[in-house]
PDB file of C-alpha atoms and ligand atoms in Angstrom:
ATOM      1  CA  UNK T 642      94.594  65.873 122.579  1.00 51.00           C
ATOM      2  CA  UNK T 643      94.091  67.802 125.960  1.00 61.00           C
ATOM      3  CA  UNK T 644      95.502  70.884 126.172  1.00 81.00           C
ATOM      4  CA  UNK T 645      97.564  71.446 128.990  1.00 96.00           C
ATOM      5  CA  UNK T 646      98.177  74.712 131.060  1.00 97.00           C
ATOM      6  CA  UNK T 647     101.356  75.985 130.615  1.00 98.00           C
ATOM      7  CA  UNK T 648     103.240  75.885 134.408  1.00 98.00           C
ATOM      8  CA  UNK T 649     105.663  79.081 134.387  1.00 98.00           C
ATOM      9  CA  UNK T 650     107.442  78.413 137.344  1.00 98.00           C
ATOM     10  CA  UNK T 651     110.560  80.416 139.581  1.00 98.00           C
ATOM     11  CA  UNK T 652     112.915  78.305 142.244  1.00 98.00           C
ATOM     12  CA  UNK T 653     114.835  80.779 143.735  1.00 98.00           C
ATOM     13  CA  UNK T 654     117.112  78.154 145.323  1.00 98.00           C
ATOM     14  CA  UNK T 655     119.142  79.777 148.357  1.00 98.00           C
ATOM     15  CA  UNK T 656     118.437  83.305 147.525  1.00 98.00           C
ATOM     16  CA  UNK T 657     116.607  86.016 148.943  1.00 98.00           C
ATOM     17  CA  UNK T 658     115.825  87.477 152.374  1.00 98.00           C
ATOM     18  CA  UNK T 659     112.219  88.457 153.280  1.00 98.00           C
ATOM     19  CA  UNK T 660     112.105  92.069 152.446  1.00 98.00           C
ATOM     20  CA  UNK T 661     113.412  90.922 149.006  1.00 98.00           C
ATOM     21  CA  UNK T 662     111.352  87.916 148.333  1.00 98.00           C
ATOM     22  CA  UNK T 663     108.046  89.552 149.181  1.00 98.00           C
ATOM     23  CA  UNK T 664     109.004  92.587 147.105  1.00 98.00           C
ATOM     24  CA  UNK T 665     110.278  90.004 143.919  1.00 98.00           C
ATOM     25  CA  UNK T 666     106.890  88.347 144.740  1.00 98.00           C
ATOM     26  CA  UNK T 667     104.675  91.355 144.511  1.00 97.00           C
ATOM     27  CA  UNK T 668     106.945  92.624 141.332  1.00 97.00           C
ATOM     28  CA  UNK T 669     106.361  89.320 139.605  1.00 97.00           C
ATOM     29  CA  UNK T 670     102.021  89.775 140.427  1.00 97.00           C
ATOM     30  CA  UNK T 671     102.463  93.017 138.954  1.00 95.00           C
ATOM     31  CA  UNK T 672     103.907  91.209 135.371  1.00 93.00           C
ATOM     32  CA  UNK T 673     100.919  88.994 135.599  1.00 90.00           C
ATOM     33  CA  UNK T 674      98.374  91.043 134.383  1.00 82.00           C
ATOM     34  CA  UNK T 675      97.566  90.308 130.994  1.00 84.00           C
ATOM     35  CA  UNK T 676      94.453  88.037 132.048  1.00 83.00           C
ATOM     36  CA  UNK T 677      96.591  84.786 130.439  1.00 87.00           C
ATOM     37  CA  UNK T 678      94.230  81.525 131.635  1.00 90.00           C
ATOM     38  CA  UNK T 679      96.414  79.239 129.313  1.00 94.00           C
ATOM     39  CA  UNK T 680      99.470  79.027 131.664  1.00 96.00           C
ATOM     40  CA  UNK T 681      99.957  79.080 135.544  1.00 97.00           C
ATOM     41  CA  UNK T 682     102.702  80.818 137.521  1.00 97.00           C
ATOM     42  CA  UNK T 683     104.161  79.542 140.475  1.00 98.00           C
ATOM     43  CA  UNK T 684     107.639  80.501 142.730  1.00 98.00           C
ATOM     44  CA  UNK T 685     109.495  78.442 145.120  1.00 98.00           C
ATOM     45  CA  UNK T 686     111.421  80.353 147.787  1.00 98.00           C
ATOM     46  CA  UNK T 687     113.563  79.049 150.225  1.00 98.00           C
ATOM     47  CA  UNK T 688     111.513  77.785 153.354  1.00 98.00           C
ATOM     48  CA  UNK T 689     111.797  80.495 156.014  1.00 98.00           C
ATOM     49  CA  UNK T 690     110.239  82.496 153.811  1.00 98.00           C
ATOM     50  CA  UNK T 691     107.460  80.986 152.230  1.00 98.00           C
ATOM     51  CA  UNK T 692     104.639  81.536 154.403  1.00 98.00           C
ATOM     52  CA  UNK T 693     105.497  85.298 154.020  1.00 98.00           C
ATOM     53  CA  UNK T 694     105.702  84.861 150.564  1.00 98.00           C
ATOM     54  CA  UNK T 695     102.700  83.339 150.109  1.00 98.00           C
ATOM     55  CA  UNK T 696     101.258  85.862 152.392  1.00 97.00           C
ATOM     56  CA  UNK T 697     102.089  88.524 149.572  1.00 97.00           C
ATOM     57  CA  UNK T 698     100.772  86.605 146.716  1.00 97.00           C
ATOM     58  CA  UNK T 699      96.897  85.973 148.601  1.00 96.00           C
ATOM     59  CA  UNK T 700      94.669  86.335 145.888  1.00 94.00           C
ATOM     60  CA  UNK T 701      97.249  87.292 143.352  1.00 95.00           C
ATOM     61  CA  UNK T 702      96.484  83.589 141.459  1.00 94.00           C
ATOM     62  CA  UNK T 703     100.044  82.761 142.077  1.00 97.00           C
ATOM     63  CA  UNK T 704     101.154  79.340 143.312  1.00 98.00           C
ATOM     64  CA  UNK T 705     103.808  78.947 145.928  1.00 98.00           C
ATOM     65  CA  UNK T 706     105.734  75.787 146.253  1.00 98.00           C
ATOM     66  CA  UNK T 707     108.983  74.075 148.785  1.00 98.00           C
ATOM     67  CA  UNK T 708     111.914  73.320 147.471  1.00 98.00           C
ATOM     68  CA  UNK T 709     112.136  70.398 148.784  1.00 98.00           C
ATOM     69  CA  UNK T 710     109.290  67.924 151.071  1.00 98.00           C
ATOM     70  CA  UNK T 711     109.755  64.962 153.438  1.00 98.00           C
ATOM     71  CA  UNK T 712     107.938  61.927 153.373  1.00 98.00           C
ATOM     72  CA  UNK T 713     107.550  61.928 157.234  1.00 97.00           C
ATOM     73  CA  UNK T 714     104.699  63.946 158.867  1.00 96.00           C
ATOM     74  CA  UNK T 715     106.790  65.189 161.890  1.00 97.00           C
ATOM     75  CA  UNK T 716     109.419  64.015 163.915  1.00 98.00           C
ATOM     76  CA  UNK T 717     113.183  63.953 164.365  1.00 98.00           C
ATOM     77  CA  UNK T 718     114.629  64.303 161.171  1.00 98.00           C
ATOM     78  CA  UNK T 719     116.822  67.313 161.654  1.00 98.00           C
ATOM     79  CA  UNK T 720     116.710  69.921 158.722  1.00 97.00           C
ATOM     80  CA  UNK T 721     113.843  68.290 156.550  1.00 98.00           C
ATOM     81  CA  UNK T 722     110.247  70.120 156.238  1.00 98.00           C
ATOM     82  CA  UNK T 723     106.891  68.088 155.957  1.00 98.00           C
ATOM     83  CA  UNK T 724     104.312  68.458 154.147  1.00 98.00           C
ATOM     84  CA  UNK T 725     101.660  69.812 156.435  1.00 98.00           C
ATOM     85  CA  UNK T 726     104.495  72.614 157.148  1.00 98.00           C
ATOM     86  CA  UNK T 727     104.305  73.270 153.681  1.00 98.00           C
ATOM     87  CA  UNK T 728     100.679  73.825 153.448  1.00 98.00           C
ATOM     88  CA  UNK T 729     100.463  75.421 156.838  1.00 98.00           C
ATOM     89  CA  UNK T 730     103.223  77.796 155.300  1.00 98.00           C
ATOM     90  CA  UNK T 731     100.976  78.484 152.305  1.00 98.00           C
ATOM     91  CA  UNK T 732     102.286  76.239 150.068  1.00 98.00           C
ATOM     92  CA  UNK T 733     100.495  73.948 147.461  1.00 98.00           C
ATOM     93  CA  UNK T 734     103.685  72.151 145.898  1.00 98.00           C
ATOM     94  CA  UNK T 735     107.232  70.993 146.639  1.00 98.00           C
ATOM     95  CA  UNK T 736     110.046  70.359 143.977  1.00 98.00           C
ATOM     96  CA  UNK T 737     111.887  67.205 144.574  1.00 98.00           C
ATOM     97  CA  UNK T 738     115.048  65.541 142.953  1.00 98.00           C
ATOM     98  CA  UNK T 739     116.152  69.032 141.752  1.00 98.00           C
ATOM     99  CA  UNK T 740     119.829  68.040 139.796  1.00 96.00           C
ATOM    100  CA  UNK T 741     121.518  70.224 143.022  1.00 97.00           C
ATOM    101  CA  UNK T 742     119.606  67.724 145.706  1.00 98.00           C
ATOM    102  CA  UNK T 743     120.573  64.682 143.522  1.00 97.00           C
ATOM    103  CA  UNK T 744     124.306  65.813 142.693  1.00 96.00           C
ATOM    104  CA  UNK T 745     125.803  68.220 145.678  1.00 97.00           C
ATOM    105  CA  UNK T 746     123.729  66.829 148.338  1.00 97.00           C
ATOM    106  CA  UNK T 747     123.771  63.032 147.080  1.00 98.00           C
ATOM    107  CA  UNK T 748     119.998  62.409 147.395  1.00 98.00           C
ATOM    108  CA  UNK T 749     119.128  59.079 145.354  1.00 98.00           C
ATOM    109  CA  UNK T 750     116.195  58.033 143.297  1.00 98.00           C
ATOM    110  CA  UNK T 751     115.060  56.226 146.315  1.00 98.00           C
ATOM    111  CA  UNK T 752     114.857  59.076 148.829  1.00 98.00           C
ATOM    112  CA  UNK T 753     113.666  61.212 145.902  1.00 98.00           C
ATOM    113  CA  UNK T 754     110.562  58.359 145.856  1.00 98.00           C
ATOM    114  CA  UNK T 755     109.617  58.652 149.310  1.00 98.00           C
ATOM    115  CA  UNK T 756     110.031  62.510 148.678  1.00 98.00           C
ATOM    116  CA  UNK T 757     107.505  62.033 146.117  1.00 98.00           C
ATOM    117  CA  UNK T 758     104.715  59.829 147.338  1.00 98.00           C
ATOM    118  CA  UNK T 759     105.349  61.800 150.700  1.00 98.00           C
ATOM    119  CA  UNK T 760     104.607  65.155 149.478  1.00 98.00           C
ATOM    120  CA  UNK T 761     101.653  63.657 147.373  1.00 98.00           C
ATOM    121  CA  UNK T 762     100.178  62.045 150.624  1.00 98.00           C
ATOM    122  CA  UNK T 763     100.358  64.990 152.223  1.00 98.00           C
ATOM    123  CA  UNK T 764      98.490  66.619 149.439  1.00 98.00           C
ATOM    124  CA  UNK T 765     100.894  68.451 147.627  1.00 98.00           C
ATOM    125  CA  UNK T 766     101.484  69.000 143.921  1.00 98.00           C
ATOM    126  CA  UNK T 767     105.295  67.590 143.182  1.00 98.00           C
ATOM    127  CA  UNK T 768     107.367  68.633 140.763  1.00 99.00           C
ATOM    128  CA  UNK T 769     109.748  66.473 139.738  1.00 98.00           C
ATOM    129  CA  UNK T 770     112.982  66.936 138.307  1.00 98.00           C
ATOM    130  CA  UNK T 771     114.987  64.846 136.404  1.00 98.00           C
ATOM    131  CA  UNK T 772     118.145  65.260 134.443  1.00 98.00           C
ATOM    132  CA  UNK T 773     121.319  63.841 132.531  1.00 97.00           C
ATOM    133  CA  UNK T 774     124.600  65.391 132.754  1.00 95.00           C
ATOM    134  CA  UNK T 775     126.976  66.294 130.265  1.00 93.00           C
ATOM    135  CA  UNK T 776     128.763  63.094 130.555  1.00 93.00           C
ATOM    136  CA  UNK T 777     125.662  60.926 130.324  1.00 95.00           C
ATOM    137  CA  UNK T 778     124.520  62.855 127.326  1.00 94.00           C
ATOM    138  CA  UNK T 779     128.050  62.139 125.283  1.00 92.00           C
ATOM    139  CA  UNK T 780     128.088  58.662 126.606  1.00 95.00           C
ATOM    140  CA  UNK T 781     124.870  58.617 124.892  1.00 96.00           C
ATOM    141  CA  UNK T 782     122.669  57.334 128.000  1.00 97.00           C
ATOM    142  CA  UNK T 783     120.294  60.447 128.524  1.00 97.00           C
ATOM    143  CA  UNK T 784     117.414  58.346 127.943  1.00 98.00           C
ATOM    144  CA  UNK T 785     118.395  55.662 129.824  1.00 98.00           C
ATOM    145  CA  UNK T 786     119.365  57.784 132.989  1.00 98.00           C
ATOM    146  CA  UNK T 787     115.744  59.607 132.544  1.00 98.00           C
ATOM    147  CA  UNK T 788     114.079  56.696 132.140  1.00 98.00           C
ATOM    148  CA  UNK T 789     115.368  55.292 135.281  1.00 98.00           C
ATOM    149  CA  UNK T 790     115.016  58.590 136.803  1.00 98.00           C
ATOM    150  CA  UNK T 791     111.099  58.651 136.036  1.00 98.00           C
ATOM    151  CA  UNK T 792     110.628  54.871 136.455  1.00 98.00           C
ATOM    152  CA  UNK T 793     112.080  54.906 140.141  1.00 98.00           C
ATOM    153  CA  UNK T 794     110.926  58.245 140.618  1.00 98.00           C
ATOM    154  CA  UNK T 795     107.453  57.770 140.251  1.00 98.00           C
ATOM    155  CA  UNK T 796     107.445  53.501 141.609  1.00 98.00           C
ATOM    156  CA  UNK T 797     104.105  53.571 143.245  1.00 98.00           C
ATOM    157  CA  UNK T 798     102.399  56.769 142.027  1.00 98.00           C
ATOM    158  CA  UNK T 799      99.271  55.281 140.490  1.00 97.00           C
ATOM    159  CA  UNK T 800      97.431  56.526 137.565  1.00 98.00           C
ATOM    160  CA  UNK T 801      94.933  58.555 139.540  1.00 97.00           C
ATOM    161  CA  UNK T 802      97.578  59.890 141.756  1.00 98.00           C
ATOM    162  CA  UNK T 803      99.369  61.836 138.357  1.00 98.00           C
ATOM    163  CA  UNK T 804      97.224  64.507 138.188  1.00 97.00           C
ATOM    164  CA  UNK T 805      99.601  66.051 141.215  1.00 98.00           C
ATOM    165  CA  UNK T 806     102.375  65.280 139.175  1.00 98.00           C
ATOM    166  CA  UNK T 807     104.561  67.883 136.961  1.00 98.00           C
ATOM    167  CA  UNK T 808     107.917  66.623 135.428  1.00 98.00           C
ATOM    168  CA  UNK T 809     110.746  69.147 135.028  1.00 98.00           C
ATOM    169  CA  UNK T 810     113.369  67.921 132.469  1.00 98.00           C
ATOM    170  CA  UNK T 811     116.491  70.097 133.490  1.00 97.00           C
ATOM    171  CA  UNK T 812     119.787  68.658 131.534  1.00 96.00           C
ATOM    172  CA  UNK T 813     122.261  69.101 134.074  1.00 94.00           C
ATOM    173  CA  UNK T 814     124.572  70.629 132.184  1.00 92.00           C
ATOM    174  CA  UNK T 815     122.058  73.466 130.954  1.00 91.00           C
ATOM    175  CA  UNK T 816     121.620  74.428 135.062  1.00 88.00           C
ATOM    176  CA  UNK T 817     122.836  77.837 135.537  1.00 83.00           C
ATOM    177  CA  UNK T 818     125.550  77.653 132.963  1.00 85.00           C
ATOM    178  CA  UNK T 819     123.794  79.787 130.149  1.00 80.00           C
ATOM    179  CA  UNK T 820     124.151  76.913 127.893  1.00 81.00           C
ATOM    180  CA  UNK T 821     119.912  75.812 127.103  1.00 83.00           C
ATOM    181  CA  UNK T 822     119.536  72.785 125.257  1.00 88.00           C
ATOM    182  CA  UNK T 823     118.607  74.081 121.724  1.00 94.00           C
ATOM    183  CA  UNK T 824     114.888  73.608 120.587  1.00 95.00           C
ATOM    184  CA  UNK T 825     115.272  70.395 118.903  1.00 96.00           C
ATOM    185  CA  UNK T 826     117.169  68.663 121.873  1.00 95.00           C
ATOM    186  CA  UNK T 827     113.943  69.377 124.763  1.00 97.00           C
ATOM    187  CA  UNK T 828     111.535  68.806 122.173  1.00 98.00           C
ATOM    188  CA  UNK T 829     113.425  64.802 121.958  1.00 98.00           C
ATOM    189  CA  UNK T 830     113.503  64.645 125.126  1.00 98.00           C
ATOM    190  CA  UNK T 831     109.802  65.584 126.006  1.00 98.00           C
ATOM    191  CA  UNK T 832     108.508  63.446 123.719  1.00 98.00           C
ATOM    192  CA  UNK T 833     110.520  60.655 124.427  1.00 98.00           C
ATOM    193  CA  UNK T 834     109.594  61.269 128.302  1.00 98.00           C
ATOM    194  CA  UNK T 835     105.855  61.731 126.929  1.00 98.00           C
ATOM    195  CA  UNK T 836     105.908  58.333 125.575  1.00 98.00           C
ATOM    196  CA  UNK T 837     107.084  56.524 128.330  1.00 98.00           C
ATOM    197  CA  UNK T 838     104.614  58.225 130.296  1.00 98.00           C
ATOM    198  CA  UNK T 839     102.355  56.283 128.555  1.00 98.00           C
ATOM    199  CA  UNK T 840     104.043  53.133 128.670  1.00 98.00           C
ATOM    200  CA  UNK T 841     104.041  53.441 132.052  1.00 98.00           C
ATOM    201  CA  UNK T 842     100.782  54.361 132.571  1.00 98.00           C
ATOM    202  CA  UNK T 843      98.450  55.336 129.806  1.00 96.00           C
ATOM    203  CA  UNK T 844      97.592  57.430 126.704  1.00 97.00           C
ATOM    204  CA  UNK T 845      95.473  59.791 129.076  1.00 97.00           C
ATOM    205  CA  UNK T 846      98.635  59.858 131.783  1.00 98.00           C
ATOM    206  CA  UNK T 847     100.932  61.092 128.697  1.00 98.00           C
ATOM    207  CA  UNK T 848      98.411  63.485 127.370  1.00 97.00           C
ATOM    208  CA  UNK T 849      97.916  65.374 130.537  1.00 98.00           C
ATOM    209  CA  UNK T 850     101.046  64.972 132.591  1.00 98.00           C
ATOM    210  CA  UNK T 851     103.016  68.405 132.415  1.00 98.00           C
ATOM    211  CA  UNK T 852     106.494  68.045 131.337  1.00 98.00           C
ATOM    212  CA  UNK T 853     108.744  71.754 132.268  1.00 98.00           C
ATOM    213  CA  UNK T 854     112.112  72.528 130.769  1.00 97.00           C
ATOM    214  CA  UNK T 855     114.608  73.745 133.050  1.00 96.00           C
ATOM    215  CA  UNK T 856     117.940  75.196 132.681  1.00 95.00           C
ATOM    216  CA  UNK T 857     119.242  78.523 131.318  1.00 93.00           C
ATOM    217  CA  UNK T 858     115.707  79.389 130.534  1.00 96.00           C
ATOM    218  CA  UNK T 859     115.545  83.630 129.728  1.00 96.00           C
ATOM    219  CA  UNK T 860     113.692  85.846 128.129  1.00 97.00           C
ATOM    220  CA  UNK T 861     115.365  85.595 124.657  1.00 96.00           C
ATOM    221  CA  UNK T 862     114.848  81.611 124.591  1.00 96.00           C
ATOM    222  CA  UNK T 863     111.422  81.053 126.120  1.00 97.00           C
ATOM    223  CA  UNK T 864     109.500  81.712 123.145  1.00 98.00           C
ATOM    224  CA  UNK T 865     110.978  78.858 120.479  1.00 97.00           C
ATOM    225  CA  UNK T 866     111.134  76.595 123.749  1.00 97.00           C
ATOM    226  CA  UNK T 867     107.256  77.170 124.462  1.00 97.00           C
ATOM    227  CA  UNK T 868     106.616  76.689 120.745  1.00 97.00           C
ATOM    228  CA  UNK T 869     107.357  72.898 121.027  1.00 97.00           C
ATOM    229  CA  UNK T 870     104.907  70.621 121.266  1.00 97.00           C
ATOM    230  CA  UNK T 871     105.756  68.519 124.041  1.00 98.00           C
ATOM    231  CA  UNK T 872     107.111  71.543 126.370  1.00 98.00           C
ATOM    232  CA  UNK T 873     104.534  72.430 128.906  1.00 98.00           C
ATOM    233  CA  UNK T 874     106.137  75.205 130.932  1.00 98.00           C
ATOM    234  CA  UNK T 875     109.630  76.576 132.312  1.00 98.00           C
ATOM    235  CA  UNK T 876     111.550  75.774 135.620  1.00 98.00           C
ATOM    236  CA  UNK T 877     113.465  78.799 135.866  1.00 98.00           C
ATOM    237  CA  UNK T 878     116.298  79.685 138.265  1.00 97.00           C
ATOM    238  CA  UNK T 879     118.745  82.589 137.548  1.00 96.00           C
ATOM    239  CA  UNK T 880     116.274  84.655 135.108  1.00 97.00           C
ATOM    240  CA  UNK T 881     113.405  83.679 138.236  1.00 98.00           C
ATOM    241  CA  UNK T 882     115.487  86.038 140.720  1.00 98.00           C
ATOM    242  CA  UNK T 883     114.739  89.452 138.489  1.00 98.00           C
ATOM    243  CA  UNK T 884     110.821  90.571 138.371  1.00 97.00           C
ATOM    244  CA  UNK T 885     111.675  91.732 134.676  1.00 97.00           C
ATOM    245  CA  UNK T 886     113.461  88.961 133.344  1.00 97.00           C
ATOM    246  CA  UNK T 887     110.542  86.814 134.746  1.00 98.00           C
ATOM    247  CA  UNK T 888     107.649  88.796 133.880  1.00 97.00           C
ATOM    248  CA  UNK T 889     109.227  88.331 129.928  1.00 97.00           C
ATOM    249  CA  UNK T 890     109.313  84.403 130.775  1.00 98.00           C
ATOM    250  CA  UNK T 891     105.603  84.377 132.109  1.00 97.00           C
ATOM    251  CA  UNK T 892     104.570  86.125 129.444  1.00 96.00           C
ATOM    252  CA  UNK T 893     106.064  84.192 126.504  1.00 96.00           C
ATOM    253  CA  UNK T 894     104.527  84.547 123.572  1.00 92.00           C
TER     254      UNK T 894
HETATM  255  P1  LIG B2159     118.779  78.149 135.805  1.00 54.26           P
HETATM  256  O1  LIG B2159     118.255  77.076 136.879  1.00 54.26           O
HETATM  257  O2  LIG B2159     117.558  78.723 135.149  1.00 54.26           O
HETATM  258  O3  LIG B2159     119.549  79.160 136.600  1.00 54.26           O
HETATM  259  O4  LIG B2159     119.636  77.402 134.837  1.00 54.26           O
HETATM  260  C1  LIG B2159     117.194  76.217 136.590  1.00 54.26           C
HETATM  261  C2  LIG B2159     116.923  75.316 137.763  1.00 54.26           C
HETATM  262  O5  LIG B2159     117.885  74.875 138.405  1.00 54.26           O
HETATM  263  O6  LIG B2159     115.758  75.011 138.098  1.00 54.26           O
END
């Protein structure tokens, strides 16, 4: 099996001016110094301040990403970003279909699609998220709602085009709440997303593809949720806003 590099990565949703971000971002470099080359690190600010972001993290090894892309290249589409912004702000990936995009702000699979394929057009890495919520999980349909998520989230990515892909399983009702799915629950999940990664595509596809957990992910979890076999990485959001808190996450044991 291929081992795949561990994606430790911060989305600091609507939070942080630009004093604050580029001293969070040069705290976080500092954590980094343990000369790790199994796992990547990556943070998403909000957009007015990731090209100053990135700016700070220039030859640090850090990855910046969007939280969010459009699939146009420019135009009038009030409030959206492209991807060339993106890169031109220093950026290398965008999340899309994050649980808040899908569920305050009503974006559907199908926008989240042309997110996708946008963002990968324009070069971009995508992360992207996926999620049931508390009452899909009792209703027992998490793995239908995720596989419709992934199937209509990725229609038209092609085999070759996964290698830009990362999937972040966030259960909805894990976001922010301090409630983490226990160890056993990601690891179903993950492998259960695994193998329809390779139904959809192939054995390779599965083998390679990153799958993140997301939600409620701290210091004092990080460890047993790294030690699964199928979880490839953290989404982090809270616990991403504190250099200390995230320095512990990057540098799970
Ligand atoms: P949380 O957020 O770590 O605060 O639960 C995770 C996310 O929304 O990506």
């Amino acid at each position: 099996m291929t081992k795949r590099k561990a994606l430790m990565a911060g989305n600091w949703k609507m939070n942080m001016n630009a004093v604050e971000g580029c001293r969070l971002a040069a705290d976080v470099a500092a954590q980094c110094n343990k000369g790790y080359d199994d796992r990547e690190v990556l943070l998403a600010p909000p957009f007015t301040i990731l090209s100053e972001v990135s700016h700070a993290l220039e030859g640090k090894g850090i990855l910046t990403a969007s939280q969010n892309v459009c699939w146009e290249e420019n135009g009038a589409f009030t409030g959206e970003i492209a991807p060339n912004m993106v890169k031109d702000a220093g950026g290398s990936a965008a999340i899309v279909g994050h649980s808040e995009r899908r569920h305050i702000f009503g974006e559907s699979n199908e926008m989240i699609n042309k997110r996708v394929k946008g963002g990968l057009a324009g070069g971009l890495m995508i992360i992207l998220c996926i999620g049931e919520t508390l009452e899909e999980r009792e209703a027992d349909r998490t793995f239908t709602v995720l596989e419709e998520q992934v199937r209509k989230g990725l229609d038209g990515v092609d085999t070759g085009q996964m290698e830009k892909i990362v999937i972040a399983y966030e259960p909805v009702w894990a976001i922010g709440t301090g409630k983490t799915a226990s160890k056993e629950q990601a690891q179903e999940v993950h492998a259960f997303l695994r193998g329809l990664l390779d139904r959809i595509y192939e054995k390779d596809v599965a083998d390679t593809t990153r799958i993140l957990y997301g939600g409620s992910v701290k210091p004092a979890n990080v460890n047993e949720l790294m030690a699964q076999p199928d979880i490839d990485g953290a989404l982090v959001g809270g616990a991403a806003l504190k250099a200390d808190s995230f320095g512990s996450i990057i540098n799970f044991q």
